[in-house]
PDB file of C-alpha atoms in Angstrom:
ATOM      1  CA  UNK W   1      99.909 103.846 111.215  1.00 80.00           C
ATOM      2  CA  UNK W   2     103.611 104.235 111.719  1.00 88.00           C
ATOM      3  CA  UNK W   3     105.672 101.837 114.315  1.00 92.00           C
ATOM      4  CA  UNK W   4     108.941 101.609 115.207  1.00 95.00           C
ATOM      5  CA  UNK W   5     110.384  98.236 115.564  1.00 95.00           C
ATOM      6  CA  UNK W   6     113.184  98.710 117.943  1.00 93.00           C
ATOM      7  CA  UNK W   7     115.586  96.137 116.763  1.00 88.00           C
ATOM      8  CA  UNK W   8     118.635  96.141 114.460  1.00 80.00           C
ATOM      9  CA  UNK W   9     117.965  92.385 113.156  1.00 81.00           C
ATOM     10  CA  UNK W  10     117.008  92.359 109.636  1.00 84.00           C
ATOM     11  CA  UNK W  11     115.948  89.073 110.104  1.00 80.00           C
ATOM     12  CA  UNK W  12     113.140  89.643 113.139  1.00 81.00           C
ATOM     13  CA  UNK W  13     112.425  93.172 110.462  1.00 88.00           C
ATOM     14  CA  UNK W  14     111.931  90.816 107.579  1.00 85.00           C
ATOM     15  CA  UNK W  15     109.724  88.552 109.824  1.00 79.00           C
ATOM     16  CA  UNK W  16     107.732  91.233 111.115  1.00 82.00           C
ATOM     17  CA  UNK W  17     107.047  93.134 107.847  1.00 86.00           C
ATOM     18  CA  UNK W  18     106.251  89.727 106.249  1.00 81.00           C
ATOM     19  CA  UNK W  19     103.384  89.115 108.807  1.00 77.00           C
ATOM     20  CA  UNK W  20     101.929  92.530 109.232  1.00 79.00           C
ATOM     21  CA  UNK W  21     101.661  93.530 105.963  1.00 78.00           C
ATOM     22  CA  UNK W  22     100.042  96.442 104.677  1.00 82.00           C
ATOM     23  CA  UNK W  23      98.263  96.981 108.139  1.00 78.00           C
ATOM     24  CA  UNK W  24     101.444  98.885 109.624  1.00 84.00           C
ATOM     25  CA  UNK W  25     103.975 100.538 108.243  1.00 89.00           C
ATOM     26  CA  UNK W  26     107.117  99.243 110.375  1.00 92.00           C
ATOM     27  CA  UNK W  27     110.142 101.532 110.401  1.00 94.00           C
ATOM     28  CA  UNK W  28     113.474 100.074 111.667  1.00 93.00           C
ATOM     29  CA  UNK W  29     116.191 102.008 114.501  1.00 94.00           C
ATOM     30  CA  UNK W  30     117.764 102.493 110.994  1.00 94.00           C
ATOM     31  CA  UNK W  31     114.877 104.373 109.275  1.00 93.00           C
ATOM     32  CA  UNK W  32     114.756 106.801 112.451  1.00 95.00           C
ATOM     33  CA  UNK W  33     118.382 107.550 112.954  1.00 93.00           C
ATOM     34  CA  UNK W  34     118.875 105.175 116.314  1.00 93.00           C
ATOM     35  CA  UNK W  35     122.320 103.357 116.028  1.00 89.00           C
ATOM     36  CA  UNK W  36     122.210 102.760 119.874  1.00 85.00           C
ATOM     37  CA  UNK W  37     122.884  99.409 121.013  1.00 83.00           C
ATOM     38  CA  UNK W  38     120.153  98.983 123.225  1.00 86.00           C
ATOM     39  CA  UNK W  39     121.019  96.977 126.002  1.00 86.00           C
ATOM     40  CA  UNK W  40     119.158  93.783 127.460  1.00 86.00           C
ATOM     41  CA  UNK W  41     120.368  93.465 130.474  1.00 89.00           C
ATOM     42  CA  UNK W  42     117.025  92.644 132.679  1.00 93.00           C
ATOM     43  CA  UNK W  43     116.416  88.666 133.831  1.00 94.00           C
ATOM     44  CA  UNK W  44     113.320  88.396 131.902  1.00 96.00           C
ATOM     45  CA  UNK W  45     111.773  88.438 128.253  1.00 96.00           C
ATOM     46  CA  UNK W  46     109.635  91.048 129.371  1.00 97.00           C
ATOM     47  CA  UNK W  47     111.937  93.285 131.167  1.00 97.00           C
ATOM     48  CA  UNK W  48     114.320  93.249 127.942  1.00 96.00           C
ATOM     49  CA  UNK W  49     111.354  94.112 125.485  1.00 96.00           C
ATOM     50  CA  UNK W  50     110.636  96.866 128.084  1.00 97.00           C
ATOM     51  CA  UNK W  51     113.399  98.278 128.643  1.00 96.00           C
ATOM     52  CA  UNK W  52     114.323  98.382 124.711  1.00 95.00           C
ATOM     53  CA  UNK W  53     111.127  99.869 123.864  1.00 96.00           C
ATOM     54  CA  UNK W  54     111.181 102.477 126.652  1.00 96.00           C
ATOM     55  CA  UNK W  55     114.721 103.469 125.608  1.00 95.00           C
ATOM     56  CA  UNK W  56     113.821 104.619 121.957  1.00 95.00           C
ATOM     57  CA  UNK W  57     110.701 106.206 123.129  1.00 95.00           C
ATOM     58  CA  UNK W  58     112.494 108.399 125.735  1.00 94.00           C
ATOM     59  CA  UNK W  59     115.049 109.392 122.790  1.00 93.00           C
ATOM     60  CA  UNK W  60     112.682 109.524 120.050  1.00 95.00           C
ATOM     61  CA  UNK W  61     109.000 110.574 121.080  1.00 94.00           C
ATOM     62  CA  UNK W  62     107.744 107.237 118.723  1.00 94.00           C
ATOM     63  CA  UNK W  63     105.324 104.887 119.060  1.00 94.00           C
ATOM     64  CA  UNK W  64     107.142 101.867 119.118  1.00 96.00           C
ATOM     65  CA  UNK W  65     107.671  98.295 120.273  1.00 96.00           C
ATOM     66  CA  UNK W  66     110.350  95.522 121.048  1.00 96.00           C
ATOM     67  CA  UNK W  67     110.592  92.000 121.480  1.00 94.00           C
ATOM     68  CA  UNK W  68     112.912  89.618 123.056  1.00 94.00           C
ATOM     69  CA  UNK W  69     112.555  85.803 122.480  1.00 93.00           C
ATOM     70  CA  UNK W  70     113.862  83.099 124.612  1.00 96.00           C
ATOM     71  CA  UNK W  71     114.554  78.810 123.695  1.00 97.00           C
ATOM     72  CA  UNK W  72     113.607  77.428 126.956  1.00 97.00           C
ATOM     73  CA  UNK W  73     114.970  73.814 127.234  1.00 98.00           C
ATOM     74  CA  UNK W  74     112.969  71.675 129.768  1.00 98.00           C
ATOM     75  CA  UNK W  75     115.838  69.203 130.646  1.00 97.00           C
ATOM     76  CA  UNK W  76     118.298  72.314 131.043  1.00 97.00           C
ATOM     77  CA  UNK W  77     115.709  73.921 133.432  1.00 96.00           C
ATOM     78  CA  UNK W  78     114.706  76.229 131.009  1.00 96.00           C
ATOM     79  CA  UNK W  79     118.547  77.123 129.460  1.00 96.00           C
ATOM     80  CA  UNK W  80     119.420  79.695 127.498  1.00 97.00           C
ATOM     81  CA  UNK W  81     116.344  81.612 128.081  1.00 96.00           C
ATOM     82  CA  UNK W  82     116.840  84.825 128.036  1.00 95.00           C
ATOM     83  CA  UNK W  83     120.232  84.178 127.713  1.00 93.00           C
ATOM     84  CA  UNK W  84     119.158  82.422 123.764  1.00 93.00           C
ATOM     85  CA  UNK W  85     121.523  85.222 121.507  1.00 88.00           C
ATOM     86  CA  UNK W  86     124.758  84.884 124.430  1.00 89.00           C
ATOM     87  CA  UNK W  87     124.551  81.586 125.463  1.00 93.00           C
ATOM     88  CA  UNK W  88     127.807  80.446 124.161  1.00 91.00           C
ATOM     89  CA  UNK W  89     131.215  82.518 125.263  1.00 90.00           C
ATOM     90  CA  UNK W  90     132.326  84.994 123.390  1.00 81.00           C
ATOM     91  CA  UNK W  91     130.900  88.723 122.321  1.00 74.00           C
ATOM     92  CA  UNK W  92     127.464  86.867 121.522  1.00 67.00           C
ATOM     93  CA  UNK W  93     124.647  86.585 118.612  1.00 73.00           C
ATOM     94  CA  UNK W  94     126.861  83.645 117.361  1.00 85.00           C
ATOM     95  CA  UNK W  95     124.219  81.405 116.099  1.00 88.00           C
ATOM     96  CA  UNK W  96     126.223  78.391 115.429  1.00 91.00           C
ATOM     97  CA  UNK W  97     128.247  78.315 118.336  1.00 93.00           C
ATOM     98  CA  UNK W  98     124.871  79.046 120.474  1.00 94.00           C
ATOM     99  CA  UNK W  99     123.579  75.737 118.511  1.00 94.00           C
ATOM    100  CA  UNK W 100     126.874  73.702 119.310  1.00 94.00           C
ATOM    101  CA  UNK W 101     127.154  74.255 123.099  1.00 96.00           C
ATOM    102  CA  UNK W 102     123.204  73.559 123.463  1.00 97.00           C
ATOM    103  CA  UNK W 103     123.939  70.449 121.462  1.00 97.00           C
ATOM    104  CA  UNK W 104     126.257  69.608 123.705  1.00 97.00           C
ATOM    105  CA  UNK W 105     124.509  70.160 126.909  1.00 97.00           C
ATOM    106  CA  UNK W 106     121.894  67.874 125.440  1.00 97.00           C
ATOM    107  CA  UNK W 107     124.024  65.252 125.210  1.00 96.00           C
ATOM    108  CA  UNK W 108     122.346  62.075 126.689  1.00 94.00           C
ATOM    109  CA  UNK W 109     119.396  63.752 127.622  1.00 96.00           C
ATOM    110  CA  UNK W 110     116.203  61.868 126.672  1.00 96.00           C
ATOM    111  CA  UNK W 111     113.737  64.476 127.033  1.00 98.00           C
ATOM    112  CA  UNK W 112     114.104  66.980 124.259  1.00 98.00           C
ATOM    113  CA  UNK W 113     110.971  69.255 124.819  1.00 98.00           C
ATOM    114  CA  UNK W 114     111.501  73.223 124.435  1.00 98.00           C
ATOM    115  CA  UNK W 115     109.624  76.096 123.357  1.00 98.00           C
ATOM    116  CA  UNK W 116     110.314  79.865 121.727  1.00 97.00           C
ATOM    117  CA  UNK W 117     108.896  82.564 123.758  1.00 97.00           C
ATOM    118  CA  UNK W 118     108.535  85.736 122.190  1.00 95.00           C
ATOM    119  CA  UNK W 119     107.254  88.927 124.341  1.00 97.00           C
ATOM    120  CA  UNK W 120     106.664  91.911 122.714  1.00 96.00           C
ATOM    121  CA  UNK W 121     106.005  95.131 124.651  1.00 97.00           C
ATOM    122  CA  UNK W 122     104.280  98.361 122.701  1.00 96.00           C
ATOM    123  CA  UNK W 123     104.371 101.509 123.846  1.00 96.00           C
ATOM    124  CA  UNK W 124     101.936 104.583 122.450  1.00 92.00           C
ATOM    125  CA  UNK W 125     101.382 107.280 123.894  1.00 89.00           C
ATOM    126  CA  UNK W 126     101.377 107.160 127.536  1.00 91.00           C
ATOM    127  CA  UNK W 127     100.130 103.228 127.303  1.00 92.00           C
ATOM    128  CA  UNK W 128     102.311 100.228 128.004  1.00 95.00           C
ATOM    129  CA  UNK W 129     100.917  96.761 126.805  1.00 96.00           C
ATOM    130  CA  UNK W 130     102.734  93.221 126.924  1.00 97.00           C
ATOM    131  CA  UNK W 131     101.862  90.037 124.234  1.00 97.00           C
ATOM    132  CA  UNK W 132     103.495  86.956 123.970  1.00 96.00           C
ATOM    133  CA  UNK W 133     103.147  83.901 121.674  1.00 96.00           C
ATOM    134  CA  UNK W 134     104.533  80.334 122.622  1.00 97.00           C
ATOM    135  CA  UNK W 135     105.391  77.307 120.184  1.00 97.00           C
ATOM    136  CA  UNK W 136     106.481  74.100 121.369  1.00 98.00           C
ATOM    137  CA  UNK W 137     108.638  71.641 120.320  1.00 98.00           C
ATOM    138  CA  UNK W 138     111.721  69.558 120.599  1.00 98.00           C
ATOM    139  CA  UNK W 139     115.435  70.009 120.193  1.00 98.00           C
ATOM    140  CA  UNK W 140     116.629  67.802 117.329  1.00 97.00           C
ATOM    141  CA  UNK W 141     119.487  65.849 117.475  1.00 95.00           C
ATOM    142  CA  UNK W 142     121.236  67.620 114.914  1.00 94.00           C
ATOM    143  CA  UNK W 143     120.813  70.680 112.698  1.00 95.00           C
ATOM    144  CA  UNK W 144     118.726  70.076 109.926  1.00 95.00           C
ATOM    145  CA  UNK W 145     117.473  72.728 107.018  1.00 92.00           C
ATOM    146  CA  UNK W 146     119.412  75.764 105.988  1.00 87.00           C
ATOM    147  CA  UNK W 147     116.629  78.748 106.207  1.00 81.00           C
ATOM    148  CA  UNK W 148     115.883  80.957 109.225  1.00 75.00           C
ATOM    149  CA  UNK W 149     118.231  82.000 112.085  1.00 82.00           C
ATOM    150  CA  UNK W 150     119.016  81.281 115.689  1.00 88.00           C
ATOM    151  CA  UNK W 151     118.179  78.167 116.837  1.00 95.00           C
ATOM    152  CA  UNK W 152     115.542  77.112 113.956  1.00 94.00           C
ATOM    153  CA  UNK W 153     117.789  74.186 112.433  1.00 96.00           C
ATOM    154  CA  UNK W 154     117.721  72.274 115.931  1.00 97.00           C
ATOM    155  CA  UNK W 155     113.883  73.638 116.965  1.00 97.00           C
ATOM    156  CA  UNK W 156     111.043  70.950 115.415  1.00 97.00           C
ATOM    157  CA  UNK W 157     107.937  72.482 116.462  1.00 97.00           C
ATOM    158  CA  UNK W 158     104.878  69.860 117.765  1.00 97.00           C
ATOM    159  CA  UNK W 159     103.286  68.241 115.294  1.00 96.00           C
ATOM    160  CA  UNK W 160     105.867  69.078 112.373  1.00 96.00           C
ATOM    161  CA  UNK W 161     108.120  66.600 110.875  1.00 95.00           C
ATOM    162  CA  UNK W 162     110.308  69.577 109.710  1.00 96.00           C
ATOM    163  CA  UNK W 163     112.259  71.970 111.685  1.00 97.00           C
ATOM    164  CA  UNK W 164     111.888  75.578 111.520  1.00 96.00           C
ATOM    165  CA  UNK W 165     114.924  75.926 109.260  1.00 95.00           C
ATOM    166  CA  UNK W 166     113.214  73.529 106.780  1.00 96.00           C
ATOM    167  CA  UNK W 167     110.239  75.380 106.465  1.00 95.00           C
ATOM    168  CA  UNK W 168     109.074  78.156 103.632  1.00 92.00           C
ATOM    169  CA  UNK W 169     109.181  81.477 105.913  1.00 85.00           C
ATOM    170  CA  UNK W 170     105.120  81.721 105.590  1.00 87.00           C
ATOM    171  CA  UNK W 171     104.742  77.996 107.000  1.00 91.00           C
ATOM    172  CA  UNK W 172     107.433  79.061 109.517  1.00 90.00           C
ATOM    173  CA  UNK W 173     105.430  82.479 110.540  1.00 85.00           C
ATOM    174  CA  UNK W 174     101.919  80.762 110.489  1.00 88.00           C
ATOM    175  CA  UNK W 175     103.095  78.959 113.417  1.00 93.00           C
ATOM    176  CA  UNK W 176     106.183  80.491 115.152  1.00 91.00           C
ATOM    177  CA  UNK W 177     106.349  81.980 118.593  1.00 93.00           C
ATOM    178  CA  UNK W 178     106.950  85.359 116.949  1.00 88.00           C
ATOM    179  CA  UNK W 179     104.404  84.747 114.401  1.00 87.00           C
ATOM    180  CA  UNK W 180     102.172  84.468 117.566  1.00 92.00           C
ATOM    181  CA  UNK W 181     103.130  87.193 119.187  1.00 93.00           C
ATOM    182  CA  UNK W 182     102.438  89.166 116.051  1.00 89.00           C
ATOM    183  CA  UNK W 183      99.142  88.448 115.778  1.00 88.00           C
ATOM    184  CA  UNK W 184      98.648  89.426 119.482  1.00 92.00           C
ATOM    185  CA  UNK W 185     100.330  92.636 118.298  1.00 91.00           C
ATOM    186  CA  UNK W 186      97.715  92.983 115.721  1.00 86.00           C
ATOM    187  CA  UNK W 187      94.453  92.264 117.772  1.00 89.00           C
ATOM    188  CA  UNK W 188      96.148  94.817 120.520  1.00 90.00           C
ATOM    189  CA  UNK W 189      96.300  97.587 117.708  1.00 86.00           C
ATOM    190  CA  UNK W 190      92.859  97.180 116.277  1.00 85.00           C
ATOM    191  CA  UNK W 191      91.602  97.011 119.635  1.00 85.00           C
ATOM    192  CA  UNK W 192      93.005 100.099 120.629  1.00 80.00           C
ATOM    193  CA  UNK W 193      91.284 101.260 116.706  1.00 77.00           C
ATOM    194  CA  UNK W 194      95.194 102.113 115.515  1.00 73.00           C
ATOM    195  CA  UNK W 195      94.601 100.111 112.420  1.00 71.00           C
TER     196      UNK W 195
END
């Protein structure tokens, strides 16, 4: 079977790819021609991964799906949310000054609990279906590790005494919100007997 993964981050391609496998092959808005922008402009994880996915299958005619993932911060009411890739000023996706002004909000705050929430929506043939996958954690004090992206140097998931960024990327996916998500993904497609 042939997806498209309607994104233009190699990194969330790479992360995909690594943990489907063989199973699917995953083409990219690249590998199709699509050098849209698609916007994500909705208040929720699920609207965005909608709205992506629905946008390349109206111009395309693919099976496809999208994602959008959210840090939700428990002592900043759930901050950045859905917001996660423009939290800070400026034209957005600027991972270290996203890390920097949540650092900062944190500041003096004693409880440091979070989670990633990843939705993914898939769309084939007339069918619309939504997964999600949820890690918790904490927000360290400071960036630690140098692997991954985002948020993953200040995200220690429960139960880890490393953070995201200072984990392998197949200790990272057997646990990550995405990783998750994925293997909703995959129970969804064999369920549906796609693979």
């Amino acid at each position: 079977m042939k997806l498209v993964f309607a994104t233009n981050n190699t990194h969330k391609l790479e992360e995909i790819r690594s943990i489907l496998g063989d199973s699917v092959e995953i083409l990219s808005l690249k590998d199709i021609g699509c050098h849209e922008d698609l916007s994500e402009d909705s208040e929720t994880l699920e609207g965005n991964a909608l709205q992506k996915a629905r946008r390349v299958k109206e111009l395309y005619g693919v099976d496809c799906f999208a994602d959008d993932t959210g840090l939700e911060v428990t002592a900043l009411n759930g901050e950045p949310g859905v917001r996660s890739a423009r939290y800070a000023p400026g034209d957005g996706h600027d991972s270290k000054a996203n890390m920097s002004l949540l650092l900062e909000n944190m500041k003096g705050k004693q409880d440091r609990r979070a989670r990633f929430r990843t939705v993914i929506a898939l769309l084939t043939g007339e069918e619309e279906n939504l997964v999600e996958g949820i890690v918790e954690g904490e927000i360290t004090e400071n960036p630690e590790g140098h692997d991954g992206f985002g948020y993953d140097p200040i995200f220690k998931p429960t139960g880890y005494e490393k953070t995201f960024a200072e984990m392998s990327s197949d200790e990272k996916n057997a646990i990550s919100h995405r990783g998750r998500a994925t293997q909703s993904l995959v129970k969804l497609l064999r369920n549906r007997k796609f693979i």
